[in-house]
Amino acid sequence: MSAKTGEILGIGQSPAFNPNTKENMDKAWTNAIFNSAIEPGSTMKTFSLAIMIENSIYDPNKYYRSGSYKIYDTTIHDYNKKGWGTISYRHGFQESSNTLMLTMFESLGAEKLKQGFEKFGFGKNTGALFENEASGVLAFQNPVSSATSVFGQGSTVTPIQMLQAETAIVNDGNMLKPYFLKKIHSNEDNLDLNIGEKKIIGNPISKETAEKTREELYGVVNGQWSSGGEKYRLENYSVAGKTGTAQIVDPRTGSYYSNPYKVLHSFIGYAPSDNPEIIVYSVIKNPSKNIVQNYSTAVKELFNPITLNTLNYLNVKDENNNTEKNNYIMADYEEKSKSEAVEMLSKETNNIEILGNGDNIIKQFPSKGNIVNKSDRVFLLTEDTKFNLPNFSGWSKIDVMKYSELTGIKIEIEGNGYVKTQSIAKGKIVEAGENLKVKLE
């Protein structure tokens, strides 16, 4: 998400279905970002902390006893059950201490916590896209569920709510509504319709609170006790955010899994920390492969490359005040000669795919006006109807489908990932209407 506007820059989930081939539709029809309510775990402490600061309860230099905390007949532990002794609030927050949050919750009270969450937009849908968007549930029916909500267990939220709430942290208390479309253009009326734009929808915290919260989130990744968050540091870009590990419910029993590896891992963060451009929320629920390794590294393998590549794509200056131009605006190459088009396009990228042996360009992808990354494949279609088949090895499914659409060659795609094999060797001459099969892994 764009930290400055609320624009959704990208969404991904797995398992997913292919809307063109309908593959996996029976397994992944739900849009998890909008329709799936989850217990977020410690990432929710971002907003609990902000509420504590807003109510003058959090003091980074105040001390408390870590390890365990008793609520009626329920004893709640830190992930390190012995705790770290008597430590400062700041130390506790960087360690993601549950007992710190419960200590502050005792001073705040359930009603103020619930009201604070509601101001952040939790408990109601964002209205950003789908009419059937989930709203989540703020579980304040009893003292225990009210207390555990302070560290992200019991109450449920959606990923889009988490992103929306985070905009208040990075925008000095101004919460932004998420949106997807920049605009819809009507060729008939030559008008731009449904223009997406920045919209402030609430002020759950003050500017001062937002600044103090950002300072603590920076410490989670870069602070003295940032053992859990330091893995999210990026070279040449500063990151701030909050880690999360949440218990998940076994649908067969209705109780939390006892297996410590059957959990939800997450991280919500933003970069650059001193002038946020993007917010990224990465979640992995109940990993089934390499579970011991994934317990500590899986979310990093999502968050870090996505964040770094997005910053590079957007040409965001790094800490050395350097930026490499990684994208460009696609020009109009249609009706130009092949030689002229290639000469012009080569100044922007070397990733050019010429379709056919004709002399003139009759169609291109991406179309003019689009922002294109230098690593994206560009297709230039000539008037020729015979095609010298390329080596598809390493191509994405999207690139293969676009090639098929432009050339008229019928390509059967098996699997997911990137092309491993193709049924017709590269260099063979193929015409529109012929059949080809590629296997992805």
XYZ file of C-alpha atoms in Angstrom, residues 249-413:
165
model
C -7.810 -22.527 16.087
C -8.015 -26.179 15.095
C -11.341 -26.373 13.190
C -11.838 -29.940 14.373
C -11.733 -29.125 18.082
C -12.543 -25.425 18.277
C -9.473 -24.919 20.464
C -6.016 -23.588 19.689
C -3.537 -26.066 18.263
C -1.169 -27.442 20.895
C 1.584 -27.868 18.293
C 3.813 -24.766 18.685
C 4.524 -24.718 14.942
C 0.852 -24.525 13.927
C 0.624 -20.732 14.162
C 0.208 -17.593 12.086
C 3.405 -15.620 11.420
C 3.265 -12.005 10.268
C 5.010 -8.664 10.012
C 3.515 -5.282 9.258
C 6.056 -2.625 8.426
C 6.832 0.453 6.397
C 9.813 1.991 4.644
C 11.723 4.219 4.603
C 11.039 4.622 8.306
C 11.753 8.360 8.412
C 9.566 9.163 5.395
C 7.287 6.178 4.698
C 6.417 5.481 1.077
C 4.971 1.977 1.377
C 3.309 -0.250 3.959
C 3.645 -4.025 3.572
C 1.718 -6.641 5.549
C 3.010 -10.202 5.134
C 1.239 -13.204 6.663
C 1.872 -16.947 6.588
C -0.712 -19.170 8.257
C 0.110 -22.680 9.420
C 3.082 -23.466 7.121
C 3.205 -27.139 6.173
C 6.745 -27.428 4.792
C 10.067 -26.883 6.578
C 8.071 -25.871 9.623
C 11.029 -25.458 11.986
C 12.905 -23.196 9.585
C 9.749 -21.354 8.546
C 8.955 -20.579 12.179
C 11.649 -17.922 12.218
C 12.324 -17.006 8.583
C 9.235 -17.526 6.422
C 7.735 -14.031 6.698
C 11.134 -12.430 6.121
C 11.316 -14.268 2.786
C 8.092 -12.508 1.808
C 8.424 -9.078 3.354
C 12.042 -8.278 2.553
C 12.130 -8.862 -1.229
C 8.637 -7.439 -1.762
C 9.518 -4.283 0.142
C 12.936 -3.835 -1.463
C 11.672 -4.488 -5.002
C 8.744 -2.112 -4.518
C 10.991 0.664 -3.243
C 13.263 0.154 -6.233
C 10.301 0.039 -8.608
C 9.038 3.341 -7.232
C 12.519 4.879 -7.471
C 12.564 5.714 -3.759
C 15.888 7.210 -2.692
C 17.924 5.042 -0.345
C 19.872 6.118 2.731
C 22.775 7.169 0.529
C 20.423 9.507 -1.348
C 20.831 7.375 -4.457
C 18.144 6.138 -6.784
C 18.410 4.063 -9.889
C 15.695 4.585 -12.474
C 14.055 1.171 -12.605
C 10.899 2.036 -14.507
C 9.779 4.109 -17.462
C 6.632 5.210 -19.244
C 5.817 3.079 -22.247
C 5.799 4.997 -25.518
C 3.616 4.289 -28.559
C 5.445 1.971 -30.956
C 2.490 0.865 -33.059
C 2.663 1.799 -36.745
C 6.411 2.336 -36.427
C 8.955 0.282 -38.311
C 10.453 -2.593 -36.392
C 13.939 -1.123 -36.558
C 12.790 2.278 -35.311
C 10.739 0.775 -32.469
C 13.597 -1.444 -31.299
C 16.051 1.445 -31.443
C 13.772 3.644 -29.322
C 12.762 0.940 -26.844
C 16.348 -0.249 -26.368
C 17.078 3.033 -24.615
C 14.707 1.915 -21.848
C 15.105 -1.864 -21.680
C 16.816 -4.867 -23.264
C 13.918 -7.178 -22.412
C 12.224 -6.953 -25.828
C 10.383 -9.795 -27.539
C 9.756 -9.334 -31.284
C 6.847 -11.452 -32.527
C 7.091 -12.351 -36.195
C 9.510 -11.345 -38.939
C 7.516 -8.462 -40.382
C 8.898 -4.972 -40.897
C 6.289 -2.966 -38.950
C 4.799 -3.023 -35.474
C 1.036 -3.492 -35.417
C 0.504 -4.124 -31.687
C 2.417 -3.847 -28.462
C 2.212 -4.897 -24.846
C 2.256 -3.094 -22.456
C 0.304 -0.356 -24.191
C 1.420 3.249 -24.302
C 1.227 5.298 -21.138
C 1.787 2.399 -18.730
C 4.568 2.539 -16.159
C 6.867 -0.392 -16.909
C 9.749 -1.844 -14.929
C 13.003 -2.443 -16.806
C 12.793 -6.134 -15.905
C 9.314 -6.525 -17.469
C 9.080 -8.280 -20.814
C 7.852 -6.061 -23.671
C 6.126 -7.604 -26.695
C 6.177 -6.004 -30.160
C 3.961 -7.782 -32.705
C 4.718 -7.441 -36.407
C 2.361 -8.053 -39.328
C 3.903 -11.494 -39.951
C 1.700 -14.524 -39.150
C 4.569 -16.982 -38.712
C 6.582 -16.927 -35.525
C 10.049 -18.106 -34.628
C 9.360 -19.834 -31.329
C 11.393 -18.430 -28.404
C 12.920 -20.313 -25.512
C 10.168 -20.029 -22.900
C 12.400 -21.271 -20.074
C 12.028 -18.984 -17.052
C 8.982 -17.148 -18.428
C 6.128 -16.390 -16.044
C 2.620 -17.676 -16.645
C 1.429 -14.137 -17.400
C 4.093 -13.666 -20.085
C 3.194 -16.987 -21.704
C -0.499 -16.087 -21.737
C 0.224 -12.684 -23.262
C 2.400 -14.298 -25.931
C -0.452 -16.681 -26.763
C -2.968 -13.842 -26.958
C -0.832 -11.717 -29.275
C 0.285 -14.484 -31.629
C -2.853 -16.650 -31.705
C -0.782 -19.743 -30.851
C -2.804 -22.019 -28.567
C -0.683 -22.682 -25.501
C -1.683 -25.223 -22.870
C -0.171 -24.301 -19.514
